[in-house]
PDB file of C-alpha atoms in Angstrom:
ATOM      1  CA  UNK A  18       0.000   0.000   0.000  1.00  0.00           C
ATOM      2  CA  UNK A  19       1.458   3.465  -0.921  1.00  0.00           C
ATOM      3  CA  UNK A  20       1.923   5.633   2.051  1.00  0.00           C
ATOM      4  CA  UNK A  21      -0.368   8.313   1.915  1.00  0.00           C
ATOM      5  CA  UNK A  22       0.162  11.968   0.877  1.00  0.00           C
ATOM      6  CA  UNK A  23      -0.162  13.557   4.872  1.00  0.00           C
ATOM      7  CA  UNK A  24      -0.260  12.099   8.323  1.00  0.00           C
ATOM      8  CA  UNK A  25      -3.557  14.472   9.199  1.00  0.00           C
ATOM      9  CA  UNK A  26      -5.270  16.685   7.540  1.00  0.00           C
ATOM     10  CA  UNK A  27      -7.763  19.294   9.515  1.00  0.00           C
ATOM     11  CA  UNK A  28     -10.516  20.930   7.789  1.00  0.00           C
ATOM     12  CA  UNK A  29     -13.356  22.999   9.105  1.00  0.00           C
ATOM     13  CA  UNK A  30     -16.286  25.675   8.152  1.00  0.00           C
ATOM     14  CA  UNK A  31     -17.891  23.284   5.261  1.00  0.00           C
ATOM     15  CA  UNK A  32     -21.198  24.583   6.355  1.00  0.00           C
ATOM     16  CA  UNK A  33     -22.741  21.912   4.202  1.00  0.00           C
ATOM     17  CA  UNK A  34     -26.473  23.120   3.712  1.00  0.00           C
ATOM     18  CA  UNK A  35     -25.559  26.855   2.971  1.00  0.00           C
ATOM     19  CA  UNK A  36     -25.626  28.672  -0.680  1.00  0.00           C
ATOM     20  CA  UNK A  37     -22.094  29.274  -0.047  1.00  0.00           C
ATOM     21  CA  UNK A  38     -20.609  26.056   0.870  1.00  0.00           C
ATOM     22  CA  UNK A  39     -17.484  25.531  -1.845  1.00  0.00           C
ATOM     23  CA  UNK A  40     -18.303  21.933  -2.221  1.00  0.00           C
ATOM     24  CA  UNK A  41     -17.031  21.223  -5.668  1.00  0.00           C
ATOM     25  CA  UNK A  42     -13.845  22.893  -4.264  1.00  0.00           C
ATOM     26  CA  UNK A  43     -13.533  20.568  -1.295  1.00  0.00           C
ATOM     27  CA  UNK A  44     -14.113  17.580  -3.564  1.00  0.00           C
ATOM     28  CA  UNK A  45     -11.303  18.070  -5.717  1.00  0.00           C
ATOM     29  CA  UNK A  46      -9.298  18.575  -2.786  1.00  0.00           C
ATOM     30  CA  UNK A  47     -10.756  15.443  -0.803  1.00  0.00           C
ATOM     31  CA  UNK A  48      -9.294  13.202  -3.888  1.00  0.00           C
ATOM     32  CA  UNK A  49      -5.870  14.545  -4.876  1.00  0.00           C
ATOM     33  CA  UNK A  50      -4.736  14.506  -0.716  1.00  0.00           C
ATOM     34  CA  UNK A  51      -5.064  11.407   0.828  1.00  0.00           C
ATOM     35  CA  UNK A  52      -4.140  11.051   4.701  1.00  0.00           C
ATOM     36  CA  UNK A  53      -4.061   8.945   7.512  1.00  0.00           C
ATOM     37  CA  UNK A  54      -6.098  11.108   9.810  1.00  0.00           C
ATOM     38  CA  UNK A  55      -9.150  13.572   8.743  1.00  0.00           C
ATOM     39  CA  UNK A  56      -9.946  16.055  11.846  1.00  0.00           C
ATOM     40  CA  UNK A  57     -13.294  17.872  11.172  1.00  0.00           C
ATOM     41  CA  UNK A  58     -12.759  20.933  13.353  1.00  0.00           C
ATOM     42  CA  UNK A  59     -16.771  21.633  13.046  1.00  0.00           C
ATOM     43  CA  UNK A  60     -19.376  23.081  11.225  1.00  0.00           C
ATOM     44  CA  UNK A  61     -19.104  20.650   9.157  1.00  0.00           C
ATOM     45  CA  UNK A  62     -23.437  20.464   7.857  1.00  0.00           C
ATOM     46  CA  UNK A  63     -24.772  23.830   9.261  1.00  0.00           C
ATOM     47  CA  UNK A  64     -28.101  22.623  11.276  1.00  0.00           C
ATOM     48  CA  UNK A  65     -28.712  26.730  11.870  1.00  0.00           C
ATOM     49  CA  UNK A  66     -29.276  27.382   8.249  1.00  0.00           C
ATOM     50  CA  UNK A  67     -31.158  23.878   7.711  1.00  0.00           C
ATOM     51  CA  UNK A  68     -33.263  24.897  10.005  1.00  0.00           C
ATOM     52  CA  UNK A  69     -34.433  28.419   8.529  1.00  0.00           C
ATOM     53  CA  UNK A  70     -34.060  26.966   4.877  1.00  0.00           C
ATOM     54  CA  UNK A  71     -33.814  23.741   3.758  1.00  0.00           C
ATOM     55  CA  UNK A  72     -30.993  23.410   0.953  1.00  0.00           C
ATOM     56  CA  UNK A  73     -28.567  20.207   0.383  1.00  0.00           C
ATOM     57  CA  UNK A  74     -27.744  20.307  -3.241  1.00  0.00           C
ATOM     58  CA  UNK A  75     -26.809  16.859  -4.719  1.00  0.00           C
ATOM     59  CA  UNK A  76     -22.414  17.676  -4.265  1.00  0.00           C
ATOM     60  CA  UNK A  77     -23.099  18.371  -0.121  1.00  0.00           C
ATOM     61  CA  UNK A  78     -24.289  14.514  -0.505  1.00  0.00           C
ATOM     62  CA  UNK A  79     -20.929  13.747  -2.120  1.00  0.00           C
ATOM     63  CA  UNK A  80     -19.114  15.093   0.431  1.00  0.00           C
ATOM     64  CA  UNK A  81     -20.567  13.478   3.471  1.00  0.00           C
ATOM     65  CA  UNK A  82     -20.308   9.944   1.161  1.00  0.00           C
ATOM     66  CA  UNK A  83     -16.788  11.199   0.325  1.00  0.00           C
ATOM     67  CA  UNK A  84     -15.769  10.931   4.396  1.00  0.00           C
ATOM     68  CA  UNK A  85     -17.184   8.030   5.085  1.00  0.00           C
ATOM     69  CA  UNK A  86     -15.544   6.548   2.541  1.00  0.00           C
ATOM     70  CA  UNK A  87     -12.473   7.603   3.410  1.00  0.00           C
ATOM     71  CA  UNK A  88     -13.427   6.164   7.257  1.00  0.00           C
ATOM     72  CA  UNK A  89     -14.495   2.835   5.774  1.00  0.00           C
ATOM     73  CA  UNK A  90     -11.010   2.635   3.869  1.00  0.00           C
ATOM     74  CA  UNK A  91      -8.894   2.513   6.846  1.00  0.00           C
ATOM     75  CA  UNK A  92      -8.197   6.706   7.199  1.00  0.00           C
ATOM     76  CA  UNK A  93      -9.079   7.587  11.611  1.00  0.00           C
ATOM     77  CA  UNK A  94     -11.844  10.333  10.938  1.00  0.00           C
ATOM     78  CA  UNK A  95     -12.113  12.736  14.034  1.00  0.00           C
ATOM     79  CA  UNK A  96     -15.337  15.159  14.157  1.00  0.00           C
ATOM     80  CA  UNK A  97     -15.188  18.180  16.696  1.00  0.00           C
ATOM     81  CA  UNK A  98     -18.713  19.277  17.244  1.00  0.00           C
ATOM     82  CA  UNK A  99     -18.755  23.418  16.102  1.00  0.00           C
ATOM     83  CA  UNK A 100     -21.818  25.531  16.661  1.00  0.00           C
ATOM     84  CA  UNK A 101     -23.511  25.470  14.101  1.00  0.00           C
ATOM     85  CA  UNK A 102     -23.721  21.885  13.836  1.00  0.00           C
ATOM     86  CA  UNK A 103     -24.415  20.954  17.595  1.00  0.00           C
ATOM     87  CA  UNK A 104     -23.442  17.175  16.831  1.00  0.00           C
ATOM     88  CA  UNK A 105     -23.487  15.828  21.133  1.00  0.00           C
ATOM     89  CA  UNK A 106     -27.218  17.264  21.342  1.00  0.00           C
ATOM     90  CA  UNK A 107     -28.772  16.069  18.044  1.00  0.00           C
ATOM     91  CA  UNK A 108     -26.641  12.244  18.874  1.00  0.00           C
ATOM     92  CA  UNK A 109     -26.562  12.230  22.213  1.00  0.00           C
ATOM     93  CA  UNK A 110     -30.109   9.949  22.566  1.00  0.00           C
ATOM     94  CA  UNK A 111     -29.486   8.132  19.468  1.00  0.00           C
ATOM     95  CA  UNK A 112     -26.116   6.479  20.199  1.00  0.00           C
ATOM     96  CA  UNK A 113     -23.980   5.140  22.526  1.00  0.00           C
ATOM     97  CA  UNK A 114     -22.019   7.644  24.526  1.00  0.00           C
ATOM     98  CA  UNK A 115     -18.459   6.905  25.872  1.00  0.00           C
ATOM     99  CA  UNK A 116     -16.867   9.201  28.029  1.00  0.00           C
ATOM    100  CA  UNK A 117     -17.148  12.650  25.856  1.00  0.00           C
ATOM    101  CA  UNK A 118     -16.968  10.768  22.547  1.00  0.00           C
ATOM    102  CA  UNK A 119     -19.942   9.830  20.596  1.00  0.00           C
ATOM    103  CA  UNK A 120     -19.159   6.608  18.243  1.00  0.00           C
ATOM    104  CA  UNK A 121     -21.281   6.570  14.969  1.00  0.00           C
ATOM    105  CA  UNK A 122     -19.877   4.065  13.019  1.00  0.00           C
ATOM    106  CA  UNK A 123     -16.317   4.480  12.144  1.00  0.00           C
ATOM    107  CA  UNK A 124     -16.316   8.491  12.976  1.00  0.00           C
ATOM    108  CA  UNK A 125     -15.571   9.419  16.473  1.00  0.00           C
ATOM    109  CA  UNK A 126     -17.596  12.470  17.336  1.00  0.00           C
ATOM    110  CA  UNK A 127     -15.569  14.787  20.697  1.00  0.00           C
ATOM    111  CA  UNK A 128     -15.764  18.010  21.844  1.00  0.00           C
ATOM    112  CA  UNK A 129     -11.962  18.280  21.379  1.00  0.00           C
ATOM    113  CA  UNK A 130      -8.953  15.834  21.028  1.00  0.00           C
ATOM    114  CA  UNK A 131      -5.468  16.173  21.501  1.00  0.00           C
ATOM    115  CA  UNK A 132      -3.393  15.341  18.539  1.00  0.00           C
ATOM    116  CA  UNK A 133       0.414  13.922  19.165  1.00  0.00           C
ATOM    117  CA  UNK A 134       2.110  15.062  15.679  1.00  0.00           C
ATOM    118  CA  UNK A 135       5.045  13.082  14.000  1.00  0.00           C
ATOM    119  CA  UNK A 136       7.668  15.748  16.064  1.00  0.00           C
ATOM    120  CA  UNK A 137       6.197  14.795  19.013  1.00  0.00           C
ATOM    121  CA  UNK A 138       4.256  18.190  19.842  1.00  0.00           C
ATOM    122  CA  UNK A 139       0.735  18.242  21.620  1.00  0.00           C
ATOM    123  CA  UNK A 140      -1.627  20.322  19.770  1.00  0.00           C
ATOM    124  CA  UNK A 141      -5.108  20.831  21.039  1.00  0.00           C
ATOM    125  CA  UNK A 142      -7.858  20.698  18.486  1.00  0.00           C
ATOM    126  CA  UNK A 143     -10.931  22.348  19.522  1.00  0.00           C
ATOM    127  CA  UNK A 144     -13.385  23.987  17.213  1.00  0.00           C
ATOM    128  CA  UNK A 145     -13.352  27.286  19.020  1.00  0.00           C
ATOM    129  CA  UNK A 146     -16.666  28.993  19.567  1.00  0.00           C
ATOM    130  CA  UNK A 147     -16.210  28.747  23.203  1.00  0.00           C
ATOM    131  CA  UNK A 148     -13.800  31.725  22.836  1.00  0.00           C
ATOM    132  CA  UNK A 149     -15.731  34.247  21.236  1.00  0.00           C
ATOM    133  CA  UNK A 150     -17.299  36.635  23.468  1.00  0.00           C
ATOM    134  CA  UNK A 151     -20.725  37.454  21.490  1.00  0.00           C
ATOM    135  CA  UNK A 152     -21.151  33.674  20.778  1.00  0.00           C
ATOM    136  CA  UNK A 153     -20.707  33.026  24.740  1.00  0.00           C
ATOM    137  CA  UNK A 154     -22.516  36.488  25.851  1.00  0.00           C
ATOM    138  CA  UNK A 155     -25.094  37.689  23.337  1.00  0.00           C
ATOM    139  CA  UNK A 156     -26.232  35.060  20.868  1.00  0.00           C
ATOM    140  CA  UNK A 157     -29.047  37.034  19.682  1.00  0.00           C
ATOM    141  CA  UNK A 158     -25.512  39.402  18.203  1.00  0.00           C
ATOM    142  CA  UNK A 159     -24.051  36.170  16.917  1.00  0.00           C
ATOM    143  CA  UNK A 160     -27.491  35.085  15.026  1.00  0.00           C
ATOM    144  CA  UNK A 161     -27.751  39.085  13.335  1.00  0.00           C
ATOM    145  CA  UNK A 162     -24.023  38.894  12.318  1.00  0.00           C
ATOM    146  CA  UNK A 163     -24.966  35.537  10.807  1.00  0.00           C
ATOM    147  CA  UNK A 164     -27.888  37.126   8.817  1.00  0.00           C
ATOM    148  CA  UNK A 165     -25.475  39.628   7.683  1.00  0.00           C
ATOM    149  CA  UNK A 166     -22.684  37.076   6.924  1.00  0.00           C
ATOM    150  CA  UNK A 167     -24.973  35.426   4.715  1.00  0.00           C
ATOM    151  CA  UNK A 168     -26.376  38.884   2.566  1.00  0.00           C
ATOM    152  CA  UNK A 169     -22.297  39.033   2.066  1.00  0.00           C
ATOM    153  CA  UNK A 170     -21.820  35.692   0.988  1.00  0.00           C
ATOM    154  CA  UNK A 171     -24.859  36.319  -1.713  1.00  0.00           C
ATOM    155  CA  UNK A 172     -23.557  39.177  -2.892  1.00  0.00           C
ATOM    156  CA  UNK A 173     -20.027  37.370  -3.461  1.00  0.00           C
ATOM    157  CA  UNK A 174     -21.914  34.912  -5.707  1.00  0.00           C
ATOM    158  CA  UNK A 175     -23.414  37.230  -7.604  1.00  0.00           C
ATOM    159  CA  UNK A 176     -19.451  38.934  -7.943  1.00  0.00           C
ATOM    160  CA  UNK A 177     -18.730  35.730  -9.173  1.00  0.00           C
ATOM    161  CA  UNK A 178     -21.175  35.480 -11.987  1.00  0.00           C
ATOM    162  CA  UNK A 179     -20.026  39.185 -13.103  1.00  0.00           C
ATOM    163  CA  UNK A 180     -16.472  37.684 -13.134  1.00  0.00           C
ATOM    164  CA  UNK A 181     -18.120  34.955 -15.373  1.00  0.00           C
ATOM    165  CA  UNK A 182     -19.412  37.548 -17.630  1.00  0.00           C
ATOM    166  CA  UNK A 183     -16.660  39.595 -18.368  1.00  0.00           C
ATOM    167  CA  UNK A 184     -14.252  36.029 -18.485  1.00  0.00           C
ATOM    168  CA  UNK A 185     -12.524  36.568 -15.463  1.00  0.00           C
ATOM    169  CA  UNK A 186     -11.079  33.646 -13.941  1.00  0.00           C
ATOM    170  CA  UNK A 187     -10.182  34.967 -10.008  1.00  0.00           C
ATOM    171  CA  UNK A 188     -11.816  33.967  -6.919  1.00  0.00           C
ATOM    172  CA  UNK A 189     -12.177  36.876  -4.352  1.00  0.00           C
ATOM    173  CA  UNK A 190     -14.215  37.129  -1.337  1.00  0.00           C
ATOM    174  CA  UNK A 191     -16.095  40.222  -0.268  1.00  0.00           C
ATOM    175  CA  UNK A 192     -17.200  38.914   2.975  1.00  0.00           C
ATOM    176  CA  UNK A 193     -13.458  38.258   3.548  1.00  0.00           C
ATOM    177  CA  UNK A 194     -11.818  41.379   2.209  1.00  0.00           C
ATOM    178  CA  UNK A 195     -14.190  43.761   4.475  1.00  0.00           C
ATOM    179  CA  UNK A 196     -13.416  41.267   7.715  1.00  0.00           C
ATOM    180  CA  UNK A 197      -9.533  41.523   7.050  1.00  0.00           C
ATOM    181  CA  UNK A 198      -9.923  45.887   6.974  1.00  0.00           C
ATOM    182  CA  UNK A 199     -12.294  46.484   9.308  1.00  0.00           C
ATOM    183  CA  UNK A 200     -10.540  47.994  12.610  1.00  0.00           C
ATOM    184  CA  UNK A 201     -12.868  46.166  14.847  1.00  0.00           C
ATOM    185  CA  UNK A 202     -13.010  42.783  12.520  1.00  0.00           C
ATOM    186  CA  UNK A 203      -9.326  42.377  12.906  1.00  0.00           C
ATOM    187  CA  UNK A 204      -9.695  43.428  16.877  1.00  0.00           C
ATOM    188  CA  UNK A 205     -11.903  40.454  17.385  1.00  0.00           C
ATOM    189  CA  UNK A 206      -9.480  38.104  15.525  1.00  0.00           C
ATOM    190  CA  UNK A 207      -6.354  39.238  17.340  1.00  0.00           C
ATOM    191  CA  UNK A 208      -8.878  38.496  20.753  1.00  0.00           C
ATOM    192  CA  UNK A 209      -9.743  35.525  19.573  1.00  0.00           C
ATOM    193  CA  UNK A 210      -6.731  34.181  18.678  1.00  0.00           C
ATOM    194  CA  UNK A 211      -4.684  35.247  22.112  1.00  0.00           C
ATOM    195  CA  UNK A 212      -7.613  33.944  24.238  1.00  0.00           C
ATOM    196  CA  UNK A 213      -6.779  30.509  22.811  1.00  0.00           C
ATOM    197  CA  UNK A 214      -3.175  30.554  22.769  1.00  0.00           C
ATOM    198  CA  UNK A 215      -4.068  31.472  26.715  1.00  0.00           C
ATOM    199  CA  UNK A 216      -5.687  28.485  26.854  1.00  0.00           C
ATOM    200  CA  UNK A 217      -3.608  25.951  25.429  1.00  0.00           C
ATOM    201  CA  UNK A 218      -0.787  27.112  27.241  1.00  0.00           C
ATOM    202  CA  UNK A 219      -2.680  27.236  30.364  1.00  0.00           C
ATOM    203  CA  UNK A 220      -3.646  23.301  30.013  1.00  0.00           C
ATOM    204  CA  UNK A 221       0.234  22.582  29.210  1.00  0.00           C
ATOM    205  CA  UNK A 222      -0.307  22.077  25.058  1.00  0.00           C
ATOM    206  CA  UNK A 223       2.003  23.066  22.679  1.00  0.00           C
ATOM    207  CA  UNK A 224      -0.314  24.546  20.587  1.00  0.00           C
ATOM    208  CA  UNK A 225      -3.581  24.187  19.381  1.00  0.00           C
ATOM    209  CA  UNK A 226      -5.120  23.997  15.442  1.00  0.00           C
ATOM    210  CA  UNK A 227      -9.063  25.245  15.419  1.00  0.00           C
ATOM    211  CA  UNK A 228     -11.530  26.884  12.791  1.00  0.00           C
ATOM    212  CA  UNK A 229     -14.882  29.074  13.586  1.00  0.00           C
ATOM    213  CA  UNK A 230     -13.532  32.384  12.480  1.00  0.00           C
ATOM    214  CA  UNK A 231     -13.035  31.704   8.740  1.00  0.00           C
ATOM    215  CA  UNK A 232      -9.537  33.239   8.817  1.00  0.00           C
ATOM    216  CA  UNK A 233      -6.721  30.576   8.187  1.00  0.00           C
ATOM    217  CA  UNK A 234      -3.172  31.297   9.933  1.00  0.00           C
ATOM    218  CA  UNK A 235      -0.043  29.738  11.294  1.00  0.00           C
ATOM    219  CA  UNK A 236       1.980  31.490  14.022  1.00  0.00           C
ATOM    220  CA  UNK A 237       3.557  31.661  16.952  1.00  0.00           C
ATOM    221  CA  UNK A 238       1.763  33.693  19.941  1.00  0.00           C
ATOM    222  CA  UNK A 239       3.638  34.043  23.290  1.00  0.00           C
ATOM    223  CA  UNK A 240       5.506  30.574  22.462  1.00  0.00           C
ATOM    224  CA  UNK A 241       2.109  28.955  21.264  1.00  0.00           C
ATOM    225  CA  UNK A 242       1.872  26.885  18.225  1.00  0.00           C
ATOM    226  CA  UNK A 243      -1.250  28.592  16.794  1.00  0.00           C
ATOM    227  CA  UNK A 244      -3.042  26.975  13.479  1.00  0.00           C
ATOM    228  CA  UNK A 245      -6.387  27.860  12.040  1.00  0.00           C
ATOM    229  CA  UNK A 246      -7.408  25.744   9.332  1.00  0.00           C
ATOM    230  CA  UNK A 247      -9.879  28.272   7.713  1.00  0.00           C
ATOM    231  CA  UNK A 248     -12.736  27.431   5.922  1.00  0.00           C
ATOM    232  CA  UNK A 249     -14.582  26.217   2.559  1.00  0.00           C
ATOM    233  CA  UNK A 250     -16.943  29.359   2.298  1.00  0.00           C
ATOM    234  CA  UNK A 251     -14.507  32.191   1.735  1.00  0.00           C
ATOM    235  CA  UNK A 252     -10.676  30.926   1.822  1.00  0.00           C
ATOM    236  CA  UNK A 253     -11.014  27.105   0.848  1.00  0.00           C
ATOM    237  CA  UNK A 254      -8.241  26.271   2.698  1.00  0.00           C
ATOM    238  CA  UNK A 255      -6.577  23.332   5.078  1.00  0.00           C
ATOM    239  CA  UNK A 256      -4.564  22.724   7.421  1.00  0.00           C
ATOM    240  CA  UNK A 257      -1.733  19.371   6.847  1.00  0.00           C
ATOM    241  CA  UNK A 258       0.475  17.736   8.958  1.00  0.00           C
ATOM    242  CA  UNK A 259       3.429  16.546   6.565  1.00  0.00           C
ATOM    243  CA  UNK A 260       5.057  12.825   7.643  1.00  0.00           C
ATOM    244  CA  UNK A 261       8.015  14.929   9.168  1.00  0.00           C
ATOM    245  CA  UNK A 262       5.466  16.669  11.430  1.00  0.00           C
ATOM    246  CA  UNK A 263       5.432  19.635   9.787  1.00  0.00           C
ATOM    247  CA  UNK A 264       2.678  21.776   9.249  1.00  0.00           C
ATOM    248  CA  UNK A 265       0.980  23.717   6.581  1.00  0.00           C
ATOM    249  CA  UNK A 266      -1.719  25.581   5.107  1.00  0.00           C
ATOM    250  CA  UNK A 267      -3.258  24.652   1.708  1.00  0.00           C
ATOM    251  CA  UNK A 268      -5.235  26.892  -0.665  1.00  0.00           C
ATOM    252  CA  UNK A 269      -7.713  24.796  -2.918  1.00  0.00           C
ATOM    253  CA  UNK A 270     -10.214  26.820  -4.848  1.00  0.00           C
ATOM    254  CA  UNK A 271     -11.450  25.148  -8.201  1.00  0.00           C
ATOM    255  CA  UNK A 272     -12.267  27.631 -10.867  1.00  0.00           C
ATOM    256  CA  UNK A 273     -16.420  27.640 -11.205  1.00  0.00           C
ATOM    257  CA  UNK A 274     -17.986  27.623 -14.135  1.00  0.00           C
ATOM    258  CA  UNK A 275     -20.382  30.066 -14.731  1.00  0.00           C
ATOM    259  CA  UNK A 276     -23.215  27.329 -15.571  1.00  0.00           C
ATOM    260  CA  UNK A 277     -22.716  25.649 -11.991  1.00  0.00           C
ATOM    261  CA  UNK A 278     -22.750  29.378 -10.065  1.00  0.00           C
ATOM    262  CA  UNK A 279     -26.228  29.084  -8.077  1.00  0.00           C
ATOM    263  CA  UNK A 280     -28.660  32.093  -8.091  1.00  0.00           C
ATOM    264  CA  UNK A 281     -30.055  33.036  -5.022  1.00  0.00           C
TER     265      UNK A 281
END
């Protein structure tokens, strides 16, 4: 058997269910990078959108067939429950619980995990919503800025079709371009990002890899090993742990045609 491309790969922020889930994108990725571990850092199917609007196009099926697959073929499949896809509450009464893990089939379902890489570093892998103040404090805040998130993400496919029209081939993000120069957008990452690096080094990690903010990086903070995997609404991005133990970030995005652009 060939050894596969990466030790782990970590995705997060599918938000299968949503208008601007990048599934095609994903898919392509999914079967050119094979792995030996697939961490789902959460919201992975978006249950707050399914419940407002019902939408699962026939490719969001071909990713959740895609990963189990991939679990039935021998790869360790680890789902972190996000918030928008409150996994432990919708399971919880279905299946068998052990300990904080959730077994459904061959996919173990946790509220975090922590991942020994090949250079023998402990990196916590949590989803992260439990570090952002309005999603802890004011959810009725969170739920608006969702509404608002999604307005931007139909305006970006409607960017896209203009691109389509006038034969350019470039995938840009609105949603993301405002949240990277907005003073207080970038504030709220910068929290977000020391409150976890806090944490990890509080509990004695070396660093910990998470999603929820749609904003992939890889630093350092305060001697903390800090990864966010990013997304497949905006960035199409993961995170992979090379054989060596070395990590990286991976940009994916699969030109659309215009044909296959959904109006809203």
């Amino acid at each position: 058997m060939n050894q596969a491309l990466y030790r782990s790969i970590f995705i997060s922020d599918i938000h299968l269910g949503t208008r601007g889930c990048q599934a095609e994108s994903l898919l392509d990725f999914l079967r050119q990078h094979s792995c030996e571990q697939l961490f789902l850092v959460g919201d992975i199917i978006d249950l707050w959108r399914l419940k407002i609007r019902w939408y699962w196009p026939k490719n969001h099926n071909t990713v959740v067939q895609k990963i189990l697959r991939m679990a039935r073929s021998g790869v360790q499949v680890r789902y972190i429950r996000g918030n928008h896809d409150p996994i432990f509450e919708l399971l919880s009464e279905l299946v068998h619980v052990e300990g904080d893990a959730i077994a459904l089939g061959d996919i173990a379902i946790l509220e975090d995990y922590v991942h020994h890489s090949a250079d023998g570093k402990r990196l916590w892998v949590i989803h992260g919503d439990q570090f952002d103040a309005a999603m802890r404090y004011a959810q009725w805040l969170t739920r608006l800025g969702d509404h608002g998130y999604t307005i931007l993400l139909w305006l970006n496919r409607h960017l896209q079709r203009l691109f389509g029209v006038l034969g350019v081939r470039r995938h840009w993000s609105l949603s993301a371009y405002i949240k990277y120069h907005v003073k207080k957008a970038v504030q709220f990452i910068n929290d977000y990002e020391s409150l976890l690096a806090e944490e990890t080094l509080r509990r004695g990690y070396d660093g910990v890899i998470c999603g929820h903010i749609h904003h992939p990086e890889q630093k350092t903070i305060n001697g903390v090993l800090y990864y966010n995997d990013g997304d497949w609404v905006e960035s199409c991005t993961a995170l992979v742990e090379h054989h060596d133990g070395r990590m990286e970030i991976v940009h994916w995005v699969v030109p659309v045609a215009l044909d296959n652009i959904q109006a809203a």
